[in-house]
Amino acid sequence: MFATLSAFQICPHWRTDRGRSNEKRFARNEQKAIKNSHPRRDLCGNTWKITDSTPVAVQKFKNEYKRKKFLRDLALIAINPGSTRLEEICVEHSADTAPLDLFVIGGGINGCGVARDAAGRGLSVALAEMNDLASATSSASTKLFHGGLRYLEYFEFRLVREALIERETLLRAMPHISWPMRFILPYHKDMRFESDTPTSRLLGLFMPWMKGRRPAWLIRLGLFMYDRLGGRKILPGTTTLDLRGSAEGAPLQDRFAKAYEYSDCWIEDSRLVVLNARDAEARGARIMTRTKVISASCQDGLWRVETRNTETGEVKTHTARMLVNAGGPWVGDIIQTKVRLNSREGVRLVRGSHIVTRRLYDHDKCYFFQGTDGRIIFAIPYETDFTLFGTTDAEHDDPSTEPECTPEEQEYLLAFANQYFKQQLTRDDIVWTYSGVRPLYDDGASSATAATRDYTLKVDTSAGAPVLNIFGGKITTYRRLAEGAMDKVGNHLRLSKGKWTAGVPLPGGDFPVDGAPRLVADLKARYPFLTDFWAQRLVRAYGTQAAGILGDAEKAEDLGRDFGATLTEAEVCWLMANEYARTAEDVIWRRNKLGLRLDAEQVRELDVWMARRRQSKTEAAE
């Protein structure tokens, strides 16, 4: 292949005015490049490849010296096709051997958000996740982009303001997986504060006759602040609602006559993680799923990270100038057993559990319920035919213990809902439960509910190279957390540009906030065999990339095997090729929620099919 190219086709700038190569001048330029280069930026952070369609395809190198040297080496091979230097150059310029700028541990929303931001600022980045992306906390949220109305009671004004601003910033960047929702907050005089909130203590001091009750004027004041703290531009503000005779009041008990209606946003949490990972990879990052970090040690000012592929057992060593510990519930374990730092920073593990029932009401609004114990839960329309209830707050001792919604938590959520709905729910109404562990920063709060949801970023250099440990955070503020992380990283590594992620669409999100119905209509017009549910599901998952999955299909059969619930072979192949899916669980619980609609035999058949496809791909590669 190289014999068909001249050295100057590969490296046209390597030429004198007389048209003859000048290796001495090139060598002098190399020395000058070395002299002028930043000491942390001497080595290449990206890979190169040779394809049949493009004889020499070179990804953009971040350092001019390494780029020129690479091109010169290829030019020498073109002059001498029989050279054995090709294999040596592959190793020398491989991103697997060159030190990375940043190695991120953890494939949740914080890790993937940091990887995306860093890759977009010109850093070489690798991310290792020991399971599937979003396999822990980031797929077990209440699925909301929200400011956190109840955090106002804890005077968390900075957190609430930042989250409120982010709602609309994120909404513009991902209108396929996030959309506005209206929330109904029924009012009743028996509603109470949690006893240890600052607002409760303040009210008890100046209005002791209230005995912990939430007065209507205080709720309205909180909503007034909620509407204005974030500079709302897209979402409608708060209104007062008469529940008597209304669709919103129909499913509620008759004692609720008044409510407040306000705005927040829905988010497909696990898809948010995957899309951040995809965008990070498109910008040059390496995303390694099923890759567990075994150890990390500092040698000669660089981190030496050993990883093991949990499927094949293959062990690799990576070097990096800086680590980011975004391990979520395992952040403390990584500090103590992997990086081995003597850190005094602690994490508080708080379990949040949810239940899902069949759909309880006909409209598309959510409910914000306040209990007599001061806590709150949401009731949310979910996946068209279901209702989601959550969440609880319970201490969780060990991150290695799989979180689950306990019978006690199920009963608590059912009893909470039964205080509001006319239809009384029992355990028989539950079709699914899920639970996640929030890794909150240990601020010494007296209860799990009171522990701060704000994030904390700490850099430790005691090992000889910097490591950034990430504690806490809300899914709503993940992008701002990543920006804060990059501010910390910028103190140790050179960044090619400043903040850039605000409003930049994630894959498939390049359409207007109110453009989803038009996309659904266009998709149905192009593919008439799609049902309303099918078309809407595809647009809400993949946005403008939905048609790429369907391709030239003229009928459903053209999409290959039907796994049930509109999941086809074409879609599964696309997810395996583009979204790191490896198992049926990855697909039906984290790339979509079709697990609610598939039976056990259908899931088993999907898993077997995916395993066979992985095996055939592996054999073909060999």
Coordinates of C-alpha atoms in Angstrom, one line a residue:
M1 CA 0.0 0.0 0.0
F2 CA 2.8 2.4 0.8
A3 CA 4.5 1.7 -2.5
T4 CA 1.8 3.7 -4.3
L5 CA 2.6 6.9 -2.3
S6 CA 5.6 9.2 -2.4
A7 CA 7.1 10.7 0.7
F8 CA 5.8 14.1 -0.3
Q9 CA 2.2 12.8 -0.7
I10 CA 2.3 11.7 2.9
C11 CA 4.3 14.7 4.2
P12 CA 4.0 17.5 1.6
H13 CA 5.7 20.1 3.8
W14 CA 8.9 18.0 4.0
R15 CA 10.5 19.5 0.9
T16 CA 13.0 22.2 0.0
D17 CA 12.5 24.9 -2.5
R18 CA 14.3 22.7 -5.0
G19 CA 11.9 19.9 -4.4
R20 CA 14.4 17.7 -2.6
S21 CA 14.0 16.3 0.9
N22 CA 15.9 18.1 3.6
E23 CA 16.2 15.8 6.6
K24 CA 18.7 18.0 8.4
R25 CA 16.2 21.0 8.3
F26 CA 13.5 18.7 9.5
A27 CA 15.7 17.5 12.4
R28 CA 16.4 21.1 13.4
N29 CA 12.7 21.8 13.4
E30 CA 12.2 18.8 15.6
Q31 CA 14.8 20.1 18.1
K32 CA 13.1 23.5 18.1
A33 CA 9.7 21.9 18.7
I34 CA 11.1 19.9 21.7
K35 CA 12.7 23.1 23.1
N36 CA 9.5 25.1 22.8
S37 CA 7.1 22.4 23.9
H38 CA 5.5 22.3 27.3
P39 CA 7.0 19.5 29.4
R40 CA 3.6 17.9 30.0
R41 CA 2.6 18.0 26.4
D42 CA 5.5 16.2 24.7
L43 CA 3.7 13.0 23.9
C44 CA 0.8 12.1 21.6
G45 CA -2.5 11.5 23.2
N46 CA -4.4 10.2 20.1
T47 CA -4.2 7.2 17.9
W48 CA -3.6 6.9 14.1
K49 CA -4.8 4.3 11.7
I50 CA -4.3 3.2 8.1
T51 CA -7.4 2.2 6.1
D52 CA -8.1 0.9 2.6
S53 CA -10.1 3.9 1.6
T54 CA -7.6 6.4 2.9
P55 CA -4.0 5.1 2.5
V56 CA -2.8 7.1 5.5
A57 CA -5.4 8.6 7.8
V58 CA -3.8 10.5 10.7
Q59 CA -5.9 11.7 13.6
K60 CA -4.9 15.2 14.8
F61 CA -2.0 15.1 17.2
K62 CA -1.9 17.5 20.1
N63 CA 1.8 18.1 19.9
E64 CA 3.4 19.4 16.7
Y65 CA 6.7 17.7 17.4
K66 CA 5.1 14.3 17.6
R67 CA 2.9 14.9 14.6
K68 CA 5.9 15.8 12.4
K69 CA 8.0 12.9 13.6
F70 CA 5.1 10.5 12.9
L71 CA 4.7 11.8 9.4
R72 CA 8.4 11.7 8.7
D73 CA 8.5 8.0 9.8
L74 CA 5.7 7.2 7.5
A75 CA 7.4 9.0 4.7
L76 CA 10.5 6.9 5.1
I77 CA 8.4 3.8 4.9
A78 CA 6.8 5.0 1.7
I79 CA 10.3 5.4 0.2
N80 CA 11.3 2.0 1.5
P81 CA 8.2 -0.3 1.5
G82 CA 10.2 -3.3 2.8
S83 CA 11.1 -1.5 6.0
T84 CA 10.3 -3.2 9.3
R85 CA 9.9 0.2 11.0
L86 CA 6.1 0.1 10.5
E87 CA 5.5 -2.2 13.5
E88 CA 8.0 -0.1 15.6
I89 CA 6.1 3.1 14.7
C90 CA 2.8 1.5 15.6
V91 CA 4.1 0.9 19.1
E92 CA 5.9 4.2 19.4
H93 CA 2.9 6.3 18.4
S94 CA 0.2 4.2 20.0
A95 CA -2.1 5.9 22.5
D96 CA -1.8 2.7 24.6
T97 CA 1.9 3.4 25.3
A98 CA 1.9 7.2 25.4
P99 CA 1.1 8.9 28.7
L100 CA -2.5 10.2 28.9
D101 CA -3.3 13.6 30.3
L102 CA -6.3 12.3 32.3
F103 CA -7.4 8.8 33.4
V104 CA -11.0 8.8 34.7
I105 CA -12.1 6.0 37.0
G106 CA -15.9 5.5 36.9
G107 CA -18.4 5.4 34.1
G108 CA -21.3 7.2 35.8
I109 CA -22.6 10.7 34.9
N110 CA -19.8 12.5 36.7
G111 CA -17.0 10.4 35.1
C112 CA -18.5 10.6 31.6
G113 CA -19.3 14.3 31.9
V114 CA -15.7 15.0 33.0
A115 CA -14.3 12.9 30.1
R116 CA -16.4 14.7 27.6
D117 CA -15.4 18.2 28.8
A118 CA -11.7 17.2 29.1
A119 CA -11.6 15.7 25.6
G120 CA -13.2 18.8 24.2
R121 CA -10.5 20.9 25.7
G122 CA -7.7 19.1 23.9
L123 CA -6.7 16.6 26.6
S124 CA -5.9 13.0 26.0
V125 CA -8.4 11.0 28.1
A126 CA -9.2 7.4 28.9
L127 CA -12.2 6.3 31.1
A128 CA -12.5 2.9 32.8
E129 CA -15.8 1.5 34.1
M130 CA -15.8 -1.9 35.8
N131 CA -19.3 -2.7 34.6
D132 CA -21.6 -1.2 32.0
L133 CA -22.0 2.6 31.8
A134 CA -24.5 4.0 34.3
S135 CA -24.7 0.6 35.9
A136 CA -25.0 2.0 39.5
T137 CA -26.3 5.3 40.8
S138 CA -26.7 7.1 37.4
S139 CA -29.4 4.7 36.2
A140 CA -31.2 4.7 39.5
S141 CA -32.3 8.3 40.0
T142 CA -35.8 9.7 40.1
K143 CA -35.2 10.8 36.4
L144 CA -35.5 14.5 37.0
F145 CA -33.6 17.6 36.1
H146 CA -34.8 19.8 38.9
G147 CA -33.6 22.6 41.1
G148 CA -34.5 20.7 44.3
L149 CA -37.4 22.6 45.8
R150 CA -37.0 21.0 49.2
Y151 CA -33.3 22.1 49.4
L152 CA -34.6 25.6 50.0
E153 CA -35.6 24.5 53.4
Y154 CA -31.9 23.7 54.1
F155 CA -30.9 27.2 52.7
E156 CA -28.9 25.5 49.9
F157 CA -29.5 28.6 47.7
R158 CA -26.3 28.3 45.6
L159 CA -27.1 24.6 44.8
V160 CA -30.7 25.4 43.9
R161 CA -29.8 28.4 41.8
E162 CA -27.1 26.5 39.9
A163 CA -29.5 23.6 39.3
L164 CA -32.3 25.8 38.1
I165 CA -30.1 27.5 35.6
E166 CA -28.8 24.2 34.4
R167 CA -32.3 22.8 33.7
E168 CA -32.8 25.0 30.7
T169 CA -29.1 24.8 29.6
L170 CA -29.4 21.0 29.5
L171 CA -32.9 21.0 28.0
R172 CA -31.5 22.8 24.9
A173 CA -28.7 20.4 24.5
M174 CA -30.7 17.1 24.8
P175 CA -34.4 17.7 23.9
H176 CA -34.7 14.0 22.9
I177 CA -34.0 12.7 26.3
S178 CA -35.2 15.6 28.4
W179 CA -38.4 17.6 28.3
P180 CA -40.4 20.0 30.5
M181 CA -43.0 18.6 32.9
R182 CA -45.5 20.3 35.2
F183 CA -45.7 19.3 38.9
I184 CA -48.8 19.4 41.0
L185 CA -48.2 20.2 44.7
P186 CA -51.4 19.5 46.6
Y187 CA -51.8 21.6 49.8
H188 CA -53.3 20.4 53.1
K189 CA -52.9 22.0 56.5
D190 CA -51.4 18.9 58.0
M191 CA -48.2 19.1 56.0
R192 CA -45.1 19.4 58.1
F193 CA -41.5 20.2 57.9
E194 CA -38.8 17.6 58.7
S195 CA -37.8 18.6 62.2
D196 CA -34.1 19.2 61.6
T197 CA -34.3 21.6 58.7
P198 CA -33.1 25.2 59.3
T199 CA -36.4 26.5 58.2
S200 CA -38.3 24.3 60.6
R201 CA -36.1 25.4 63.5
L202 CA -36.5 29.1 62.5
L203 CA -40.3 28.8 62.2
G204 CA -40.4 27.0 65.6
L205 CA -38.5 29.9 67.2
F206 CA -40.7 32.7 65.8
M207 CA -44.0 30.9 65.2
P208 CA -44.1 28.1 67.9
W209 CA -47.9 27.7 67.5
M210 CA -47.4 26.2 64.0
K211 CA -46.0 23.1 65.6
G212 CA -43.9 22.2 62.6
R213 CA -46.7 22.6 60.0
R214 CA -45.9 24.2 56.6
P215 CA -48.1 27.2 56.1
A216 CA -49.4 27.9 52.6
W217 CA -47.8 31.3 52.4
L218 CA -44.3 29.8 53.1
I219 CA -44.8 27.2 50.3
R220 CA -45.9 29.9 47.9
L221 CA -42.8 32.0 49.0
G222 CA -40.6 29.0 48.2
L223 CA -42.1 28.6 44.8
F224 CA -41.8 32.3 44.1
M225 CA -38.0 32.0 44.8
Y226 CA -37.9 28.8 42.8
D227 CA -39.3 30.7 39.7
R228 CA -36.8 33.5 40.0
L229 CA -33.5 32.1 41.3
G230 CA -32.6 30.5 38.0
G231 CA -33.5 33.2 35.5
R232 CA -36.3 31.0 33.9
K233 CA -36.7 31.6 30.1
I234 CA -38.3 28.5 28.6
L235 CA -40.3 26.9 31.5
P236 CA -43.6 28.4 32.6
G237 CA -43.9 29.7 36.2
T238 CA -46.0 28.7 39.2
T239 CA -49.8 28.9 39.2
T240 CA -52.4 28.2 41.8
L241 CA -54.8 25.3 40.9
D242 CA -58.3 24.5 42.0
L243 CA -58.4 20.7 42.2
R244 CA -62.2 20.5 42.5
G245 CA -63.6 19.2 39.2
S246 CA -60.2 19.3 37.4
A247 CA -58.3 16.4 35.7
E248 CA -55.4 17.0 38.1
G249 CA -57.7 16.6 41.1
A250 CA -59.7 13.6 39.8
P251 CA -57.3 10.8 41.1
L252 CA -56.8 12.6 44.5
Q253 CA -58.8 12.3 47.7
D254 CA -61.5 14.9 48.1
R255 CA -59.8 16.6 51.0
F256 CA -57.3 18.1 48.6
A257 CA -59.0 21.2 47.1
K258 CA -56.0 23.4 46.3
A259 CA -52.6 22.9 44.7
Y260 CA -49.7 24.8 43.3
E261 CA -48.4 23.9 39.8
Y262 CA -44.8 24.5 38.9
S263 CA -42.2 23.4 36.3
D264 CA -39.2 21.1 36.3
C265 CA -37.8 18.6 33.7
W266 CA -37.7 14.9 33.0
I267 CA -34.4 13.2 32.1
E268 CA -33.6 9.7 30.8
D269 CA -30.7 9.3 33.2
S270 CA -28.8 6.3 31.8
R271 CA -29.1 7.5 28.3
L272 CA -27.6 10.8 29.4
V273 CA -24.5 8.9 30.6
V274 CA -24.2 6.9 27.4
L275 CA -24.5 10.0 25.2
N276 CA -21.8 11.8 27.2
A277 CA -19.5 8.8 26.7
R278 CA -20.3 8.7 23.0
D279 CA -19.5 12.4 22.6
A280 CA -16.3 12.1 24.7
E281 CA -15.2 9.2 22.4
A282 CA -16.0 11.3 19.3
R283 CA -13.7 14.0 20.6
G284 CA -10.8 11.5 21.1
A285 CA -11.4 9.9 24.5
R286 CA -11.1 6.1 25.0
I287 CA -14.1 4.6 26.8
M288 CA -13.3 1.2 28.3
T289 CA -16.3 -0.6 29.8
R290 CA -16.0 -3.9 31.7
T291 CA -12.6 -2.7 32.7
K292 CA -11.8 -2.7 36.4
V293 CA -9.0 -0.6 37.9
I294 CA -6.8 -3.0 40.0
S295 CA -4.3 -0.5 41.3
A296 CA -2.9 3.0 40.7
S297 CA 0.6 4.1 41.8
C298 CA 2.8 7.1 41.1
Q299 CA 6.1 6.6 39.4
D300 CA 8.4 9.4 38.2
G301 CA 5.6 11.9 38.4
L302 CA 3.1 9.8 36.4
W303 CA 0.2 7.6 37.5
R304 CA 0.6 4.0 36.5
V305 CA -2.8 2.4 36.4
E306 CA -3.4 -1.3 36.0
T307 CA -6.8 -2.5 34.7
R308 CA -8.3 -5.9 34.1
N309 CA -11.0 -6.6 31.5
T310 CA -13.7 -8.4 33.5
E311 CA -14.8 -10.5 30.5
T312 CA -11.5 -11.6 29.1
G313 CA -9.2 -11.3 32.1
E314 CA -6.7 -9.2 30.1
V315 CA -4.5 -7.0 32.2
K316 CA -3.2 -3.7 30.8
T317 CA -1.1 -0.8 32.2
H318 CA -1.8 2.8 31.4
T319 CA 0.1 5.9 32.4
A320 CA -1.4 9.3 33.0
R321 CA -0.4 12.7 34.3
M322 CA -3.6 13.0 36.4
L323 CA -6.3 10.8 37.8
V324 CA -10.0 11.6 38.3
N325 CA -11.7 9.5 40.9
A326 CA -15.4 9.5 39.8
G327 CA -16.1 6.1 41.4
G328 CA -19.5 7.2 42.8
P329 CA -20.3 4.9 45.7
W330 CA -16.8 3.4 45.4
V331 CA -15.0 6.8 45.6
G332 CA -13.9 6.1 49.2
D333 CA -12.8 2.5 48.3
I334 CA -10.7 3.8 45.4
I335 CA -9.0 6.4 47.7
Q336 CA -8.2 3.7 50.3
T337 CA -7.5 0.5 48.3
K338 CA -6.6 1.5 44.8
V339 CA -4.8 4.9 45.0
R340 CA -3.9 4.4 48.7
L341 CA -4.1 8.0 49.8
N342 CA -4.3 9.1 53.4
S343 CA -7.3 11.3 52.9
R344 CA -9.6 12.6 55.6
E345 CA -12.4 13.3 53.2
G346 CA -15.4 11.0 53.7
V347 CA -18.4 9.8 51.7
R348 CA -21.9 9.1 53.1
L349 CA -23.8 6.4 51.2
V350 CA -27.5 7.0 51.1
R351 CA -29.9 4.6 49.4
G352 CA -32.8 5.9 47.4
S353 CA -35.5 3.4 46.4
H354 CA -38.4 3.6 43.9
I355 CA -41.4 1.5 43.0
V356 CA -43.3 1.4 39.7
T357 CA -47.0 0.5 39.3
R358 CA -49.4 0.4 36.4
R359 CA -50.5 3.9 35.3
L360 CA -52.8 5.5 38.0
Y361 CA -54.1 8.5 36.2
D362 CA -54.7 9.8 32.6
H363 CA -52.9 13.2 32.4
D364 CA -49.1 13.7 31.9
K365 CA -48.3 15.8 35.0
C366 CA -46.4 14.8 38.0
Y367 CA -47.3 15.0 41.7
F368 CA -45.1 16.4 44.5
F369 CA -46.4 14.9 47.8
Q370 CA -45.6 16.1 51.2
G371 CA -45.9 13.8 54.2
T372 CA -46.8 14.3 57.8
D373 CA -43.2 13.2 58.6
G374 CA -41.8 16.2 56.7
R375 CA -40.5 14.1 53.8
I376 CA -41.6 14.3 50.2
I377 CA -42.0 11.9 47.3
F378 CA -42.9 12.2 43.6
A379 CA -45.5 10.4 41.5
I380 CA -44.5 10.6 37.9
P381 CA -46.0 9.3 34.6
Y382 CA -43.5 6.7 33.4
E383 CA -42.8 4.9 30.1
T384 CA -46.4 5.6 28.9
D385 CA -48.2 2.9 30.8
F386 CA -46.7 3.2 34.3
T387 CA -46.4 5.5 37.3
L388 CA -43.1 5.9 39.2
F389 CA -42.9 6.7 42.9
G390 CA -39.8 7.8 44.8
T391 CA -37.6 8.3 46.6
T392 CA -36.6 7.1 50.0
D393 CA -33.5 8.1 52.0
A394 CA -31.8 5.3 54.0
E395 CA -28.2 4.8 55.1
H396 CA -26.3 2.2 53.1
D397 CA -23.2 0.8 54.7
D398 CA -21.3 -1.0 52.0
P399 CA -21.0 -0.1 48.3
S400 CA -20.3 -3.7 47.4
T401 CA -23.8 -4.7 48.8
E402 CA -26.3 -4.5 45.9
P403 CA -28.9 -1.9 46.8
E404 CA -32.5 -3.1 46.7
C405 CA -35.9 -1.6 47.5
T406 CA -36.6 -3.4 50.8
P407 CA -40.1 -4.5 51.8
E408 CA -40.1 -1.7 54.4
E409 CA -39.3 0.9 51.8
Q410 CA -42.0 -0.5 49.5
E411 CA -44.5 -0.3 52.3
Y412 CA -43.4 3.3 53.1
L413 CA -43.9 4.5 49.5
L414 CA -47.2 2.7 49.2
A415 CA -48.5 4.2 52.4
F416 CA -47.2 7.7 51.4
A417 CA -49.1 7.4 48.0
N418 CA -52.2 6.2 49.8
Q419 CA -52.4 9.4 51.8
Y420 CA -53.2 11.2 48.5
F421 CA -54.7 8.9 45.9
K422 CA -58.3 7.6 46.0
Q423 CA -57.1 4.3 44.6
Q424 CA -55.4 2.5 47.5
L425 CA -52.2 0.7 46.4
T426 CA -50.9 -2.7 47.7
R427 CA -47.8 -4.7 47.1
D428 CA -49.7 -6.5 44.3
D429 CA -49.7 -3.3 42.3
I430 CA -45.9 -3.0 42.1
V431 CA -44.5 -4.2 38.8
W432 CA -40.9 -3.2 39.3
T433 CA -38.6 -1.7 42.0
Y434 CA -35.1 -0.2 41.7
S435 CA -32.7 1.3 44.1
G436 CA -29.4 3.3 43.9
V437 CA -26.8 4.5 46.3
R438 CA -26.0 8.2 46.4
P439 CA -22.3 8.9 47.3
L440 CA -22.9 12.2 49.3
Y441 CA -20.1 14.2 50.8
D442 CA -20.0 13.5 54.5
D443 CA -20.8 16.9 56.0
G444 CA -21.8 15.5 59.4
A445 CA -25.5 16.0 58.9
S446 CA -27.8 14.4 61.4
S447 CA -29.8 12.3 58.9
A448 CA -29.6 10.9 55.4
T449 CA -32.3 13.3 54.2
A450 CA -30.4 16.3 55.6
A451 CA -27.0 15.4 54.1
T452 CA -26.0 17.9 51.4
R453 CA -26.6 17.1 47.7
D454 CA -24.0 19.6 46.6
Y455 CA -20.7 18.3 45.1
T456 CA -17.2 18.6 46.5
L457 CA -14.0 18.4 44.5
K458 CA -10.7 17.7 46.2
V459 CA -7.3 17.5 44.6
D460 CA -4.6 15.4 46.4
T461 CA -0.9 15.6 45.3
S462 CA 0.6 13.7 48.2
A463 CA 1.4 10.6 46.0
G464 CA 3.6 12.7 43.7
A465 CA 1.0 13.3 40.9
P466 CA -2.4 14.9 41.2
V467 CA -5.7 12.9 41.7
L468 CA -9.1 14.7 41.7
N469 CA -11.6 13.0 44.0
I470 CA -15.3 13.8 43.3
F471 CA -17.8 13.6 46.1
G472 CA -21.6 13.9 45.8
G473 CA -23.4 15.9 43.1
K474 CA -26.9 15.8 41.5
I475 CA -27.6 14.6 38.0
T476 CA -28.9 18.1 37.2
T477 CA -25.5 19.7 37.9
Y478 CA -23.3 17.1 36.3
R479 CA -22.2 19.5 33.6
R480 CA -21.3 22.3 36.1
L481 CA -19.5 19.7 38.2
A482 CA -17.4 18.8 35.1
E483 CA -16.6 22.4 34.5
G484 CA -15.5 22.8 38.2
A485 CA -13.4 19.6 37.8
M486 CA -11.7 21.1 34.7
D487 CA -10.9 24.3 36.7
K488 CA -9.0 22.0 39.1
V489 CA -7.4 20.0 36.3
G490 CA -6.3 23.3 34.7
N491 CA -4.1 24.0 37.7
H492 CA -2.0 20.9 36.7
L493 CA -2.4 20.4 33.0
R494 CA -2.5 22.8 30.1
L495 CA -6.0 23.2 28.5
S496 CA -6.4 24.2 24.9
K497 CA -9.6 26.2 25.5
G498 CA -12.0 27.2 28.2
K499 CA -15.6 26.3 29.0
W500 CA -17.5 25.0 26.0
T501 CA -20.2 22.5 26.9
A502 CA -23.1 24.9 27.6
G503 CA -25.8 24.3 25.0
V504 CA -23.7 22.0 22.8
P505 CA -26.0 19.2 21.7
L506 CA -25.4 15.6 22.7
P507 CA -25.6 13.0 19.9
G508 CA -29.1 13.1 18.5
G509 CA -30.0 16.3 20.3
D510 CA -29.5 18.8 17.4
F511 CA -33.2 20.0 17.1
P512 CA -35.3 22.6 18.9
V513 CA -36.7 22.1 22.5
D514 CA -40.2 21.7 21.1
G515 CA -39.2 19.8 18.0
A516 CA -39.8 16.2 19.2
P517 CA -43.4 15.9 17.9
R518 CA -42.2 17.0 14.5
L519 CA -39.5 14.4 14.5
V520 CA -42.0 11.7 15.4
A521 CA -44.3 12.8 12.6
D522 CA -41.4 12.8 10.1
L523 CA -40.2 9.4 11.2
K524 CA -43.7 7.9 10.8
A525 CA -44.1 9.5 7.4
R526 CA -40.8 8.0 6.2
Y527 CA -41.4 4.6 7.9
P528 CA -45.2 4.0 7.7
F529 CA -44.9 0.7 9.5
L530 CA -44.0 2.4 12.8
T531 CA -46.7 2.6 15.5
D532 CA -47.1 5.7 17.5
F533 CA -45.4 4.1 20.5
W534 CA -42.6 2.8 18.4
A535 CA -41.9 6.1 16.7
Q536 CA -42.1 8.1 19.9
R537 CA -39.8 5.6 21.7
L538 CA -37.1 5.9 19.0
V539 CA -37.2 9.7 18.9
R540 CA -37.1 9.9 22.7
A541 CA -34.1 7.6 22.7
Y542 CA -32.1 8.6 19.6
G543 CA -33.5 12.0 18.4
T544 CA -32.2 12.9 15.0
Q545 CA -30.2 9.6 14.8
A546 CA -33.3 7.4 14.9
A547 CA -33.6 7.2 11.1
G548 CA -30.0 5.9 11.0
I549 CA -31.1 2.8 12.9
L550 CA -34.0 2.1 10.6
G551 CA -32.0 2.7 7.4
D552 CA -33.7 1.7 4.2
A553 CA -36.3 -0.5 5.8
E554 CA -39.6 -0.5 4.0
K555 CA -41.4 -2.9 6.4
A556 CA -40.8 -4.1 10.0
E557 CA -39.4 -7.4 8.7
D558 CA -36.5 -5.6 7.1
L559 CA -35.2 -4.7 10.6
G560 CA -34.4 -8.4 11.3
R561 CA -35.4 -10.4 14.3
D562 CA -38.2 -9.1 16.5
F563 CA -37.3 -9.5 20.2
G564 CA -40.6 -8.0 21.3
A565 CA -42.0 -4.7 22.4
T566 CA -40.7 -3.0 19.2
L567 CA -37.1 -4.0 19.9
T568 CA -35.5 -5.3 16.7
E569 CA -32.3 -6.9 15.6
A570 CA -31.3 -3.7 13.7
E571 CA -31.6 -1.6 16.9
V572 CA -29.7 -4.1 19.1
C573 CA -26.9 -4.2 16.5
W574 CA -26.7 -0.4 16.5
L575 CA -26.6 -0.3 20.3
M576 CA -23.8 -2.9 20.4
A577 CA -21.8 -1.1 17.7
N578 CA -22.4 2.5 18.9
E579 CA -23.4 2.5 22.6
Y580 CA -21.2 -0.1 24.3
A581 CA -24.1 -2.5 24.9
R582 CA -22.9 -6.1 25.7
T583 CA -25.8 -7.9 27.4
A584 CA -29.6 -7.9 27.4
E585 CA -29.6 -6.1 30.7
D586 CA -27.6 -3.3 29.2
V587 CA -30.2 -2.9 26.5
I588 CA -33.5 -3.3 28.3
W589 CA -32.7 -1.4 31.5
R590 CA -30.1 1.2 30.6
R591 CA -30.4 1.9 26.8
N592 CA -34.2 1.8 27.2
K593 CA -36.8 0.5 29.7
L594 CA -38.3 -2.3 27.6
G595 CA -37.6 -4.7 30.5
L596 CA -41.0 -3.5 31.8
R597 CA -42.6 -5.1 28.7
L598 CA -40.5 -8.2 27.9
D599 CA -41.0 -11.5 29.7
A600 CA -38.2 -13.7 31.1
E601 CA -38.1 -15.9 28.0
Q602 CA -37.8 -13.0 25.6
V603 CA -35.0 -11.5 27.8
R604 CA -33.2 -14.9 27.8
E605 CA -33.4 -15.2 24.0
L606 CA -32.1 -11.6 23.6
D607 CA -29.1 -12.4 25.9
V608 CA -28.3 -15.6 24.0
W609 CA -28.5 -13.8 20.7
M610 CA -26.2 -11.0 21.9
A611 CA -23.7 -13.4 23.3
R612 CA -23.5 -15.3 20.0
R613 CA -23.1 -12.0 18.1
R614 CA -20.2 -11.0 20.4
Q615 CA -18.6 -14.3 19.8
S616 CA -18.9 -14.1 16.0
K617 CA -17.4 -10.6 16.1
T618 CA -14.5 -11.8 18.2
E619 CA -13.8 -14.8 15.9
A620 CA -14.0 -12.6 12.8
A621 CA -11.5 -10.2 14.3
E622 CA -9.1 -13.0 15.0

